[in-house]
C-alpha cells in the first residue's frame, strides 16, 4: 500500500520522518508559547525585553547548525550528533518548564545548541540513504518534509492550547515529551539507517584526547559547558 503511494524507499526513511516530526512538534510547540509566556506570564515588556530575547533566540537557533554540521562531518558522524542534539533539546524543554528566570535563559541556550546538532544532520542523513543519482531521492525529501509540516501543524494546536488554557509550563513540558519520543524513536530505529549516519572513522571518536576523555565525551561535556555562556547572550541581548 505504502509502496503504491510513495514508491520504494530506504527502510531508514520512516525512522527519520518520525524523529523529525516529533522534533518539529517540540520546536514549534515551544515557539508558539515563548513570546506570549514572556509578556503575559512573566510580565516583561514586549518591545524592550520579549521581542529582543525572541530575536536573539531566532538568530542563535539558526546559527548553531553551522557549527553542529561541521562537527558532525568532521568528527562525530550524523547519528552521534543527532543524539546529542536531541538530548540537549529535551533538557531545554523540561528546564523551560521550571518557574525561574535563570532556568528560562538556560533552557533557551540548551535549545539553541541542541538544534545546532540535530537539525542539519538529520536532513543530511536523509540524503545519505539514497545513492547518487537515485530518482527517488527528491521524493524521499518530500516525504521527510511532510513530517516537518505535520509536526509544525499540530504543535501550536496542542502545546499552544494547553499552555494558554491550562498552564504555561504544561505546554512547555508537552513539547519536551515530544522531543523525547522523537529521540527514543531515532535510537530504536538506528539500525535501519544501514550505517549511513556513522562517522567515517568511528574508532577515532573513542581515542583518549584530554584528561583521558575521548572526542565524543569531550563534545558532550563542552556542549553542556557552553550553555551558561549562551544563556548570558539572552540576559544581555546583542541584537
CSV table of C-alpha atoms in Angstrom, one decimal:
chain,number,residue,atom,x,y,z
A,1,UNK,CA,0.0,0.0,0.0
A,2,UNK,CA,2.7,2.5,1.0
A,3,UNK,CA,4.9,1.5,-1.9
A,4,UNK,CA,2.0,2.1,-4.2
A,5,UNK,CA,1.5,5.6,-2.8
A,6,UNK,CA,5.1,6.7,-2.3
A,7,UNK,CA,7.3,4.2,-4.2
A,8,UNK,CA,10.1,2.0,-2.6
A,9,UNK,CA,12.3,4.0,-0.2
A,10,UNK,CA,15.1,3.0,2.2
A,11,UNK,CA,13.9,1.4,5.4
A,12,UNK,CA,15.5,4.2,7.4
A,13,UNK,CA,13.2,6.9,6.0
A,14,UNK,CA,10.3,6.3,8.4
A,15,UNK,CA,12.8,6.5,11.3
A,16,UNK,CA,14.0,9.9,10.2
A,17,UNK,CA,10.4,11.0,9.3
A,18,UNK,CA,9.0,10.4,12.8
A,19,UNK,CA,12.1,11.7,14.6
A,20,UNK,CA,11.9,15.0,12.7
A,21,UNK,CA,8.2,15.2,13.1
A,22,UNK,CA,8.4,15.0,16.8
A,23,UNK,CA,11.4,17.3,16.9
A,24,UNK,CA,9.4,19.9,14.9
A,25,UNK,CA,6.4,19.3,17.2
A,26,UNK,CA,8.6,20.3,20.2
A,27,UNK,CA,10.3,23.2,18.4
A,28,UNK,CA,7.2,24.9,17.2
A,29,UNK,CA,5.2,24.0,20.3
A,30,UNK,CA,7.7,25.9,22.3
A,31,UNK,CA,7.8,28.8,19.9
A,32,UNK,CA,4.1,29.1,19.9
A,33,UNK,CA,4.2,30.0,23.6
A,34,UNK,CA,7.5,31.8,24.0
A,35,UNK,CA,6.6,35.5,23.4
A,36,UNK,CA,3.2,35.1,25.0
A,37,UNK,CA,4.8,33.5,28.0
A,38,UNK,CA,7.2,36.3,28.5
A,39,UNK,CA,4.6,39.0,28.1
A,40,UNK,CA,1.5,37.5,29.7
A,41,UNK,CA,3.0,35.3,32.4
A,42,UNK,CA,6.4,36.9,33.3
A,43,UNK,CA,5.1,40.4,32.7
A,44,UNK,CA,8.0,41.5,30.6
A,45,UNK,CA,7.7,44.5,28.3
A,46,UNK,CA,7.1,43.3,24.8
A,47,UNK,CA,9.2,45.8,22.9
A,48,UNK,CA,12.0,46.2,25.5
A,49,UNK,CA,12.5,42.6,26.6
A,50,UNK,CA,10.4,39.9,25.0
A,51,UNK,CA,11.0,40.8,21.3
A,52,UNK,CA,14.8,41.2,21.7
A,53,UNK,CA,15.0,37.8,23.5
A,54,UNK,CA,12.9,36.1,20.9
A,55,UNK,CA,15.0,37.7,18.2
A,56,UNK,CA,18.2,36.6,19.8
A,57,UNK,CA,16.8,33.1,20.1
A,58,UNK,CA,15.8,33.1,16.5
A,59,UNK,CA,19.3,34.2,15.4
A,60,UNK,CA,21.2,31.7,17.5
A,61,UNK,CA,18.9,28.7,16.8
A,62,UNK,CA,19.7,29.1,13.1
A,63,UNK,CA,23.4,30.0,13.6
A,64,UNK,CA,24.4,26.9,15.6
A,65,UNK,CA,23.7,24.4,12.8
A,66,UNK,CA,26.8,25.7,11.0
A,67,UNK,CA,28.9,24.5,13.9
A,68,UNK,CA,26.9,21.4,14.5
A,69,UNK,CA,27.0,20.4,10.9
A,70,UNK,CA,30.8,20.9,10.8
A,71,UNK,CA,31.5,18.8,13.9
A,72,UNK,CA,29.3,16.0,12.6
A,73,UNK,CA,31.0,15.9,9.2
A,74,UNK,CA,34.5,16.3,10.7
A,75,UNK,CA,34.3,14.1,13.8
A,76,UNK,CA,31.0,12.8,15.2
A,77,UNK,CA,29.0,11.4,12.3
A,78,UNK,CA,25.3,12.2,12.0
A,79,UNK,CA,23.9,9.7,14.5
A,80,UNK,CA,26.0,10.9,17.4
A,81,UNK,CA,25.3,14.5,16.6
A,82,UNK,CA,21.5,13.8,16.4
A,83,UNK,CA,21.5,12.0,19.7
A,84,UNK,CA,23.5,14.8,21.3
A,85,UNK,CA,21.3,17.5,19.8
A,86,UNK,CA,18.1,15.7,20.8
A,87,UNK,CA,19.3,15.2,24.4
A,88,UNK,CA,20.2,18.9,24.7
A,89,UNK,CA,16.8,20.0,23.3
A,90,UNK,CA,14.9,17.6,25.6
A,91,UNK,CA,16.7,19.1,28.6
A,92,UNK,CA,15.9,22.6,27.3
A,93,UNK,CA,12.2,21.9,27.0
A,94,UNK,CA,12.0,20.5,30.5
A,95,UNK,CA,14.1,23.2,32.1
A,96,UNK,CA,11.8,25.7,30.4
A,97,UNK,CA,9.0,24.2,32.5
A,98,UNK,CA,10.8,25.4,35.6
A,99,UNK,CA,9.5,28.7,37.1
A,100,UNK,CA,12.8,30.6,37.3
A,101,UNK,CA,14.4,33.3,35.3
A,102,UNK,CA,17.8,31.7,35.2
A,103,UNK,CA,16.2,28.4,34.2
A,104,UNK,CA,14.5,30.2,31.4
A,105,UNK,CA,17.7,31.6,29.9
A,106,UNK,CA,19.5,28.2,30.3
A,107,UNK,CA,16.6,26.5,28.6
A,108,UNK,CA,16.9,28.8,25.6
A,109,UNK,CA,20.6,28.1,25.4
A,110,UNK,CA,20.1,24.3,25.6
A,111,UNK,CA,17.6,24.6,22.7
A,112,UNK,CA,19.9,26.6,20.5
A,113,UNK,CA,22.9,24.3,21.0
A,114,UNK,CA,20.8,21.2,20.6
A,115,UNK,CA,19.2,22.4,17.4
A,116,UNK,CA,22.6,23.1,16.0
A,117,UNK,CA,23.5,19.4,16.3
A,118,UNK,CA,20.1,18.0,15.4
A,119,UNK,CA,18.6,20.0,12.6
A,120,UNK,CA,21.3,19.9,9.9
A,121,UNK,CA,22.4,16.4,10.5
A,122,UNK,CA,19.1,14.6,10.4
A,123,UNK,CA,18.4,16.2,7.0
A,124,UNK,CA,21.9,15.2,5.8
A,125,UNK,CA,21.2,11.6,6.9
A,126,UNK,CA,18.1,11.5,4.6
A,127,UNK,CA,20.3,12.4,1.6
A,128,UNK,CA,22.8,9.7,2.6
A,129,UNK,CA,20.2,7.0,2.4
A,130,UNK,CA,20.0,7.3,-1.3
A,131,UNK,CA,22.7,6.5,-3.9
A,132,UNK,CA,23.9,9.4,-6.1
A,133,UNK,CA,21.5,10.0,-8.9
A,134,UNK,CA,18.7,8.0,-7.4
A,135,UNK,CA,15.4,9.4,-8.8
A,136,UNK,CA,13.7,8.5,-5.5
A,137,UNK,CA,15.9,10.9,-3.5
A,138,UNK,CA,13.7,14.0,-4.2
A,139,UNK,CA,10.6,12.0,-3.3
A,140,UNK,CA,12.2,10.9,-0.1
A,141,UNK,CA,12.9,14.5,0.9
A,142,UNK,CA,9.3,15.4,0.0
A,143,UNK,CA,8.1,12.7,2.4
A,144,UNK,CA,10.6,13.8,5.1
A,145,UNK,CA,9.3,17.4,4.8
A,146,UNK,CA,5.8,16.2,5.2
A,147,UNK,CA,6.9,15.1,8.7
A,148,UNK,CA,8.2,18.6,9.4
A,149,UNK,CA,4.9,20.1,8.3
A,150,UNK,CA,2.9,17.6,10.3
A,151,UNK,CA,4.8,18.4,13.5
A,152,UNK,CA,4.6,22.1,12.9
A,153,UNK,CA,0.9,22.0,12.2
A,154,UNK,CA,0.0,20.0,15.4
A,155,UNK,CA,2.4,21.7,17.8
A,156,UNK,CA,0.6,25.1,18.3
A,157,UNK,CA,-2.8,23.3,18.5
A,158,UNK,CA,-1.6,21.0,21.3
A,159,UNK,CA,1.2,22.9,23.2
A,160,UNK,CA,-0.2,26.3,22.5
A,161,UNK,CA,-3.7,25.4,23.6
A,162,UNK,CA,-2.5,23.6,26.8
A,163,UNK,CA,-0.1,26.4,27.6
A,164,UNK,CA,-2.6,29.3,27.3
A,165,UNK,CA,-5.7,27.5,28.6
A,166,UNK,CA,-4.3,25.2,31.3
A,167,UNK,CA,-0.7,26.0,32.4
A,168,UNK,CA,2.2,27.6,30.6
A,169,UNK,CA,4.7,25.1,31.9
A,170,UNK,CA,2.5,22.2,30.9
A,171,UNK,CA,2.7,23.4,27.3
A,172,UNK,CA,6.5,23.5,27.5
A,173,UNK,CA,6.5,20.1,29.2
A,174,UNK,CA,4.4,18.5,26.4
A,175,UNK,CA,6.9,19.9,23.9
A,176,UNK,CA,9.6,18.2,25.8
A,177,UNK,CA,7.7,14.9,25.8
A,178,UNK,CA,7.5,15.2,22.0
A,179,UNK,CA,11.3,15.7,21.8
A,180,UNK,CA,11.9,12.6,24.0
A,181,UNK,CA,9.6,10.5,21.8
A,182,UNK,CA,11.5,11.5,18.7
A,183,UNK,CA,14.8,10.8,20.4
A,184,UNK,CA,13.8,7.4,21.6
A,185,UNK,CA,12.3,6.5,18.3
A,186,UNK,CA,15.5,7.5,16.5
A,187,UNK,CA,17.7,5.4,18.9
A,188,UNK,CA,15.5,2.4,18.5
A,189,UNK,CA,15.5,2.7,14.7
A,190,UNK,CA,19.2,3.4,14.3
A,191,UNK,CA,20.0,0.0,12.7
A,192,UNK,CA,17.5,0.8,9.9
A,193,UNK,CA,19.9,3.6,8.7
A,194,UNK,CA,22.3,0.9,7.5
A,195,UNK,CA,25.4,2.7,8.8
A,196,UNK,CA,24.7,5.9,6.7
A,197,UNK,CA,24.7,8.1,9.8
A,198,UNK,CA,28.0,6.8,11.2
A,199,UNK,CA,31.4,8.7,11.1
A,200,UNK,CA,34.0,7.8,8.5
A,201,UNK,CA,36.4,6.8,11.2
A,202,UNK,CA,34.4,5.5,14.2
A,203,UNK,CA,37.4,4.4,16.1
A,204,UNK,CA,38.9,7.9,16.2
A,205,UNK,CA,35.9,9.1,18.3
A,206,UNK,CA,37.0,6.9,21.2
A,207,UNK,CA,40.7,7.6,21.3
A,208,UNK,CA,41.6,9.5,24.5
A,209,UNK,CA,42.4,13.1,23.9
A,210,UNK,CA,42.3,15.3,27.0
A,211,UNK,CA,42.4,14.0,30.6
A,212,UNK,CA,41.6,10.5,29.3
A,213,UNK,CA,38.4,11.7,27.6
A,214,UNK,CA,37.7,10.8,24.0
A,215,UNK,CA,36.3,13.1,21.3
A,216,UNK,CA,32.7,12.1,21.8
A,217,UNK,CA,32.8,12.6,25.6
A,218,UNK,CA,34.6,16.0,25.2
A,219,UNK,CA,31.9,17.1,22.7
A,220,UNK,CA,29.1,16.3,25.1
A,221,UNK,CA,30.9,18.0,28.0
A,222,UNK,CA,31.8,21.1,26.1
A,223,UNK,CA,28.3,21.4,24.6
A,224,UNK,CA,26.7,21.5,28.1
A,225,UNK,CA,29.5,23.7,29.4
A,226,UNK,CA,28.7,26.3,26.7
A,227,UNK,CA,25.2,26.7,28.0
A,228,UNK,CA,25.9,29.4,30.6
A,229,UNK,CA,27.8,31.5,28.0
A,230,UNK,CA,24.9,31.2,25.5
A,231,UNK,CA,22.4,31.9,28.3
A,232,UNK,CA,24.2,35.2,29.0
A,233,UNK,CA,23.5,36.3,25.5
A,234,UNK,CA,19.9,36.3,26.4
A,235,UNK,CA,20.4,38.2,29.6
A,236,UNK,CA,22.2,40.9,27.6
A,237,UNK,CA,20.7,40.6,24.0
A,238,UNK,CA,23.2,41.6,21.4
A,239,UNK,CA,20.9,42.4,18.5
